[in-house]
């Protein structure tokens, strides 16, 4: 008595020698380095954006402090607190406007030299009544 034609097909031994056996393993082994590279580039991009945003925040904090008439040392200190490590800060006053520039190196990987710097500038008018 025959059950079904598919039951016989499942019981037959494979005769093709498994021509596609291990293909998924080889494809995964080839794709993993590419995936690791994409992940590294994405993390470097996130680090670059975070460094730039920290520079923007530091420049804004410094410009606000300078516009209120605070001393330049206090302005540089306020900017340094918000700035990333190794940041350089410069503050200037001219024609009723203050400007603070903060730049910091963007590290792609720890221990590597920084290939580029993030630069942010904030400018605001001097507040009325603020000392020159």
Coordinates of N, CA, C and O in Angstrom, one line a residue:
X1 N 0.8 -1.2 0.0 CA 0.0 0.0 0.0 C 0.9 1.2 0.0 O 1.8 1.4 0.8
X2 N 0.6 2.1 -0.9 CA 1.4 3.4 -1.1 C 0.7 4.5 -0.3 O -0.5 4.7 -0.5
X3 N 1.5 5.2 0.5 CA 0.9 6.4 1.2 C 0.8 7.6 0.4 O -0.3 8.1 0.2
X4 N 1.9 8.0 -0.1 CA 1.9 9.2 -1.0 C 3.2 9.2 -1.8 O 4.2 8.6 -1.4
X5 N 3.2 9.9 -3.0 CA 4.4 9.9 -3.8 C 5.5 10.7 -3.1 O 6.7 10.5 -3.4
X6 N 5.2 11.7 -2.2 CA 6.2 12.5 -1.6 C 7.0 11.7 -0.5 O 8.1 12.0 -0.3
X7 N 6.3 10.8 0.1 CA 7.0 10.0 1.1 C 8.2 9.2 0.5 O 9.2 9.1 1.2
X8 N 8.0 8.7 -0.7 CA 9.1 8.0 -1.3 C 10.3 8.9 -1.6 O 11.4 8.5 -1.5
X9 N 10.0 10.1 -2.1 CA 11.0 11.0 -2.4 C 11.9 11.4 -1.2 O 13.1 11.6 -1.3
X10 N 11.2 11.5 0.0 CA 12.0 11.9 1.2 C 12.9 10.7 1.6 O 13.9 11.0 2.2
X11 N 12.5 9.5 1.4 CA 13.3 8.4 1.8 C 14.5 8.1 1.0 O 15.4 7.4 1.4
X12 N 14.5 8.5 -0.3 CA 15.6 8.2 -1.2 C 16.9 8.9 -0.7 O 16.9 10.1 -0.3
X13 N 18.0 8.3 -0.8 CA 19.3 8.9 -0.4 C 19.6 10.0 -1.5 O 19.3 9.8 -2.6
X14 N 20.3 11.0 -1.0 CA 20.8 12.0 -1.9 C 21.9 11.5 -2.8 O 22.9 10.9 -2.3
X15 N 21.7 11.8 -4.1 CA 22.8 11.3 -5.0 C 23.6 12.4 -5.6 O 24.5 12.2 -6.3
X16 N 23.2 13.7 -5.4 CA 23.9 14.8 -6.0 C 25.1 15.2 -5.2 O 25.9 16.1 -5.7
X17 N 25.4 14.6 -4.1 CA 26.6 14.9 -3.3 C 26.6 16.2 -2.6 O 27.6 16.7 -2.1
X18 N 25.4 16.8 -2.4 CA 25.3 18.0 -1.6 C 26.0 19.2 -2.3 O 26.9 19.8 -1.7
X19 N 25.7 19.5 -3.5 CA 26.4 20.5 -4.3 C 26.3 21.9 -3.6 O 27.2 22.7 -3.7
X20 N 25.2 22.2 -2.9 CA 25.1 23.5 -2.3 C 25.4 23.5 -0.8 O 25.1 24.4 -0.1
X21 N 25.9 22.4 -0.3 CA 26.2 22.3 1.1 C 27.3 23.3 1.5 O 28.4 23.3 0.8
X22 N 27.1 24.1 2.6 CA 28.1 25.0 3.0 C 28.1 26.3 2.4 O 28.9 27.2 2.7
X23 N 27.2 26.6 1.5 CA 27.1 27.8 0.8 C 26.8 29.0 1.7 O 27.3 30.0 1.7
X24 N 25.8 28.7 2.6 CA 25.5 29.8 3.6 C 26.6 30.1 4.5 O 26.8 31.3 4.8
X25 N 27.4 29.2 4.9 CA 28.6 29.4 5.7 C 29.6 30.3 4.9 O 30.2 31.3 5.5
X26 N 29.9 30.0 3.7 CA 30.8 30.8 2.9 C 30.3 32.2 2.6 O 31.1 33.1 2.7
X27 N 29.0 32.3 2.4 CA 28.5 33.7 2.2 C 28.5 34.5 3.5 O 28.8 35.7 3.4
X28 N 28.3 33.9 4.6 CA 28.4 34.6 5.9 C 29.8 35.0 6.1 O 30.1 36.1 6.6
X29 N 30.8 34.1 5.9 CA 32.2 34.4 6.1 C 32.6 35.6 5.2 O 33.5 36.4 5.6
X30 N 32.1 35.7 4.0 CA 32.4 36.8 3.1 C 31.7 38.1 3.5 O 32.3 39.2 3.4
X31 N 30.6 38.0 4.1 CA 29.8 39.2 4.4 C 30.2 39.8 5.8 O 30.0 41.0 6.0
X32 N 30.7 39.0 6.7 CA 31.1 39.5 8.0 C 32.1 40.6 8.0 O 31.9 41.6 8.7
X33 N 33.2 40.6 7.2 CA 34.1 41.7 7.2 C 33.4 43.0 6.7 O 33.7 44.1 7.1
X34 N 32.6 42.8 5.7 CA 31.9 44.0 5.1 C 31.0 44.6 6.2 O 30.9 45.8 6.3
X35 N 30.3 43.7 6.9 CA 29.4 44.2 8.0 C 30.2 44.9 9.1 O 29.8 46.0 9.6
X36 N 31.3 44.4 9.4 CA 32.2 45.0 10.4 C 32.7 46.4 9.9 O 32.7 47.3 10.7
X37 N 33.0 46.5 8.7 CA 33.5 47.8 8.1 C 32.3 48.8 8.1 O 32.6 50.0 8.5
X38 N 31.1 48.4 7.8 CA 30.0 49.3 7.8 C 29.7 49.8 9.2 O 29.4 50.9 9.5
X39 N 29.8 48.9 10.2 CA 29.6 49.2 11.6 C 30.7 50.2 12.0 O 30.4 51.2 12.7
X40 N 31.9 50.0 11.7 CA 33.0 50.9 12.1 C 32.8 52.3 11.5 O 33.0 53.3 12.2
X41 N 32.4 52.4 10.2 CA 32.2 53.6 9.6 C 31.0 54.3 10.3 O 31.0 55.6 10.5
X42 N 29.9 53.6 10.6 CA 28.8 54.2 11.2 C 29.1 54.7 12.6 O 28.7 55.8 13.0
X43 N 29.9 54.0 13.4 CA 30.3 54.5 14.7 C 31.2 55.7 14.6 O 31.1 56.6 15.4
X44 N 32.1 55.7 13.6 CA 33.0 56.9 13.4 C 32.1 58.1 13.0 O 32.4 59.2 13.5
X45 N 31.1 57.9 12.2 CA 30.2 59.0 11.9 C 29.4 59.5 13.1 O 29.3 60.8 13.3
X46 N 29.0 58.6 13.9 CA 28.3 59.0 15.1 C 29.2 59.8 16.1 O 28.8 60.8 16.7
X47 N 30.4 59.4 16.2 CA 31.4 60.0 17.0 C 31.7 61.4 16.4 O 31.8 62.4 17.2
X48 N 31.8 61.6 15.1 CA 32.0 62.9 14.5 C 30.9 63.8 14.8 O 31.1 65.0 15.1
X49 N 29.7 63.4 14.7 CA 28.5 64.2 14.9 C 28.4 64.6 16.4 O 28.2 65.8 16.7
X50 N 28.7 63.7 17.3 CA 28.7 64.0 18.7 C 29.8 65.0 19.1 O 29.5 65.9 19.9
X51 N 31.0 64.9 18.5 CA 32.0 65.9 18.7 C 31.6 67.3 18.2 O 31.8 68.3 18.9
X52 N 31.0 67.3 17.0 CA 30.6 68.6 16.5 C 29.5 69.2 17.3 O 29.5 70.4 17.6
X53 N 28.5 68.4 17.8 CA 27.5 69.0 18.6 C 28.0 69.5 19.9 O 27.5 70.5 20.5
X54 N 29.0 68.8 20.5 CA 29.6 69.3 21.7 C 30.3 70.6 21.5 O 30.3 71.5 22.4
X55 N 30.9 70.8 20.3 CA 31.6 72.0 20.0 C 30.6 73.1 19.9 O 30.8 74.3 20.3
X56 N 29.4 72.8 19.2 CA 28.4 73.8 19.1 C 27.8 74.3 20.4 O 27.7 75.4 20.7
X57 N 27.6 73.3 21.3 CA 27.1 73.6 22.6 C 28.1 74.5 23.4 O 27.7 75.5 24.1
X58 N 29.4 74.2 23.3 CA 30.4 74.9 24.0 C 30.5 76.3 23.5 O 30.6 77.3 24.2
X59 N 30.4 76.5 22.1 CA 30.5 77.8 21.5 C 29.3 78.7 22.0 O 29.4 79.8 22.3
X60 N 28.1 78.1 22.0 CA 26.9 78.8 22.4 C 27.0 79.2 23.9 O 26.7 80.4 24.2
X61 N 27.5 78.3 24.7 CA 27.6 78.7 26.2 C 28.6 79.8 26.3 O 28.4 80.7 27.1
X62 N 29.7 79.7 25.6 CA 30.7 80.8 25.7 C 30.2 82.1 25.2 O 30.5 83.2 25.8
X63 N 29.5 82.1 24.1 CA 29.0 83.3 23.5 C 28.0 84.0 24.4 O 27.9 85.2 24.6
X64 N 27.1 83.2 25.0 CA 26.1 83.7 26.0 C 26.8 84.4 27.2 O 26.5 85.5 27.6
X65 N 27.8 83.7 27.7 CA 28.6 84.3 28.9 C 29.3 85.6 28.5 O 29.3 86.6 29.2
X66 N 29.9 85.6 27.3 CA 30.6 86.8 26.8 C 29.7 88.0 26.5 O 30.0 89.1 26.8
X67 N 28.5 87.7 26.0 CA 27.5 88.7 25.7 C 26.9 89.3 27.0 O 26.5 90.5 27.0
X68 N 26.9 88.6 28.1 CA 26.5 89.1 29.4 C 27.5 90.0 30.0 O 27.2 90.6 31.0
X69 N 28.7 90.0 29.5 CA 29.8 90.8 30.0 C 30.7 90.1 31.0 O 31.4 90.8 31.7
X70 N 30.7 88.8 31.0 CA 31.6 88.1 31.9 C 33.0 88.2 31.4 O 33.3 88.5 30.2
X71 N 34.0 88.0 32.3 CA 35.4 88.1 32.0 C 35.7 87.0 31.0 O 35.1 85.9 31.0
X72 N 36.7 87.3 30.2 CA 37.1 86.3 29.1 C 37.6 85.0 29.8 O 37.3 83.9 29.2
X73 N 38.2 85.0 30.9 CA 38.6 83.8 31.6 C 37.4 82.9 32.0 O 37.4 81.7 31.8
X74 N 36.4 83.6 32.5 CA 35.1 82.9 32.8 C 34.4 82.3 31.6 O 33.9 81.2 31.6
X75 N 34.5 83.1 30.5 CA 33.9 82.6 29.2 C 34.6 81.4 28.7 O 34.0 80.4 28.3
X76 N 36.0 81.4 28.7 CA 36.7 80.3 28.3 C 36.5 79.0 29.2 O 36.5 77.9 28.7
X77 N 36.4 79.3 30.4 CA 36.1 78.2 31.4 C 34.7 77.6 31.1 O 34.5 76.4 31.1
X78 N 33.7 78.4 30.9 CA 32.3 77.9 30.6 C 32.4 77.1 29.3 O 31.7 76.1 29.2
X79 N 33.1 77.6 28.3 CA 33.2 76.9 27.0 C 33.9 75.5 27.2 O 33.6 74.5 26.6
X80 N 35.0 75.6 28.0 CA 35.8 74.4 28.2 C 35.0 73.3 28.9 O 35.2 72.1 28.7
X81 N 34.1 73.7 29.8 CA 33.3 72.6 30.5 C 32.4 71.9 29.6 O 32.2 70.7 29.7
X82 N 31.9 72.6 28.5 CA 31.0 72.0 27.6 C 31.7 71.3 26.4 O 31.1 70.5 25.7
X83 N 32.9 71.7 26.2 CA 33.7 71.3 25.0 C 34.2 69.8 25.2 O 34.4 69.4 26.3
X84 N 34.5 69.1 24.1 CA 35.1 67.8 24.2 C 36.6 68.0 24.6 O 37.1 69.1 24.6
X85 N 37.2 66.8 24.9 CA 38.6 66.8 25.2 C 39.5 67.4 24.1 O 39.1 67.3 22.9
X86 N 40.6 68.1 24.5 CA 41.5 68.6 23.5 C 40.9 69.8 22.7 O 41.5 70.1 21.6
X87 N 39.9 70.4 23.1 CA 39.2 71.4 22.3 C 40.0 72.7 22.5 O 40.6 73.0 23.6
X88 N 40.0 73.6 21.5 CA 40.6 74.9 21.6 C 39.5 75.9 21.4 O 38.6 75.8 20.6
X89 N 39.5 76.9 22.3 CA 38.5 77.9 22.3 C 39.1 79.3 22.1 O 40.1 79.6 22.6
X90 N 38.4 80.1 21.3 CA 38.8 81.5 21.0 C 37.6 82.4 21.1 O 36.5 82.1 20.6
X91 N 37.7 83.5 21.8 CA 36.6 84.5 22.0 C 37.1 85.8 21.5 O 38.2 86.3 21.8
X92 N 36.2 86.5 20.8 CA 36.5 87.9 20.3 C 35.2 88.8 20.4 O 34.1 88.3 20.5
X93 N 35.5 90.1 20.6 CA 34.4 91.1 20.6 C 34.7 92.1 19.5 O 35.8 92.5 19.3
X94 N 33.6 92.5 18.8 CA 33.8 93.5 17.8 C 32.4 94.1 17.4 O 31.4 93.4 17.3
X95 N 32.4 95.4 17.4 CA 31.2 96.2 17.0 C 29.9 95.7 17.6 O 29.0 95.5 16.9
X96 N 29.9 95.6 18.9 CA 28.6 95.2 19.5 C 28.2 93.7 19.4 O 27.1 93.4 19.7
X97 N 29.2 92.9 19.0 CA 28.9 91.5 18.8 C 30.1 90.7 19.4 O 31.2 91.1 19.4
X98 N 29.7 89.6 20.0 CA 30.7 88.7 20.5 C 30.7 87.4 19.7 O 29.6 87.0 19.2
X99 N 31.8 86.8 19.6 CA 32.0 85.5 18.8 C 32.9 84.6 19.5 O 34.0 85.0 20.0
X100 N 32.4 83.3 19.6 CA 33.2 82.3 20.3 C 33.4 81.1 19.3 O 32.4 80.7 18.7
X101 N 34.6 80.7 19.1 CA 34.9 79.6 18.2 C 35.5 78.4 19.0 O 36.5 78.7 19.7
X102 N 35.0 77.2 18.8 CA 35.5 76.1 19.5 C 35.8 75.0 18.4 O 35.0 74.7 17.6
X103 N 37.0 74.5 18.5 CA 37.4 73.4 17.6 C 38.0 72.2 18.4 O 38.7 72.4 19.4
X104 N 37.7 71.0 17.9 CA 38.2 69.8 18.6 C 38.5 68.8 17.6 O 37.8 68.7 16.5
X105 N 39.5 67.9 17.8 CA 39.8 66.9 16.9 C 38.8 65.8 16.9 O 38.2 65.5 17.9
X106 N 38.5 65.2 15.7 CA 37.6 64.1 15.7 C 38.4 62.8 15.6 O 39.1 62.6 14.6
X107 N 38.4 62.0 16.6 CA 39.1 60.7 16.6 C 38.3 59.6 16.0 O 37.2 59.4 16.4
X108 N 38.8 59.0 14.9 CA 38.1 57.9 14.3 C 38.2 56.7 15.2 O 37.2 56.0 15.4
X109 N 39.4 56.4 15.7 CA 39.7 55.3 16.6 C 40.6 55.7 17.7 O 41.4 56.6 17.4
X110 N 40.5 55.2 18.9 CA 41.4 55.6 19.9 C 42.9 55.3 19.5 O 43.2 54.2 19.0
X111 N 43.7 56.2 19.8 CA 45.1 56.0 19.5 C 45.6 56.5 18.1 O 46.7 56.6 17.9
X112 N 44.6 56.7 17.3 CA 44.9 57.2 15.9 C 45.0 58.7 15.9 O 44.3 59.3 16.6
X113 N 45.8 59.3 15.1 CA 45.8 60.7 15.0 C 44.5 61.2 14.3 O 43.9 60.5 13.5
X114 N 44.0 62.4 14.8 CA 42.8 62.9 14.3 C 43.0 63.5 12.9 O 43.7 64.4 12.7
X115 N 42.2 62.9 11.9 CA 42.4 63.4 10.5 C 41.7 64.8 10.3 O 42.1 65.5 9.4
X116 N 40.6 65.0 11.0 CA 39.9 66.3 10.8 C 39.5 66.9 12.2 O 39.6 66.2 13.2
X117 N 39.1 68.2 12.1 CA 38.7 68.8 13.3 C 37.2 69.3 13.1 O 36.9 69.7 12.1
X118 N 36.5 69.3 14.2 CA 35.1 69.8 14.2 C 35.2 71.3 14.7 O 35.9 71.6 15.7
X119 N 34.6 72.2 14.0 CA 34.7 73.6 14.3 C 33.3 74.2 14.4 O 32.5 73.9 13.5
X120 N 33.0 74.9 15.5 CA 31.7 75.5 15.7 C 31.9 77.0 16.1 O 32.8 77.2 16.9
X121 N 31.1 77.9 15.6 CA 31.2 79.3 15.9 C 29.8 79.8 16.3 O 28.8 79.4 15.7
X122 N 29.8 80.5 17.4 CA 28.5 81.1 17.9 C 28.8 82.6 18.0 O 29.8 83.0 18.6
X123 N 27.8 83.4 17.5 CA 27.9 84.8 17.6 C 26.6 85.4 18.1 O 25.5 84.8 17.8
X124 N 26.7 86.4 19.0 CA 25.5 87.0 19.5 C 25.8 88.5 19.8 O 26.9 88.8 20.1
X125 N 24.7 89.3 19.8 CA 25.0 90.7 20.1 C 25.2 90.9 21.6 O 24.7 90.1 22.4
X126 N 26.0 91.9 21.9 CA 26.2 92.2 23.3 C 25.0 92.7 24.0 O 24.2 93.5 23.4
X127 N 24.7 92.2 25.2 CA 23.4 92.6 25.9 C 23.6 94.1 26.3 O 24.6 94.5 26.7
X128 N 22.4 94.8 26.3 CA 22.5 96.2 26.8 C 22.9 96.2 28.2 O 22.4 95.4 29.0
X129 N 23.7 97.2 28.5 CA 24.2 97.3 29.9 C 25.3 96.5 30.3 O 25.8 96.5 31.4
X130 N 25.8 95.6 29.4 CA 26.9 94.7 29.7 C 28.2 95.5 29.6 O 28.4 96.4 28.7
X131 N 29.2 95.3 30.5 CA 30.4 96.0 30.4 C 31.2 95.6 29.2 O 31.1 94.5 28.7
X132 N 31.9 96.5 28.6 CA 32.7 96.3 27.3 C 33.8 95.3 27.5 O 34.4 95.0 28.4

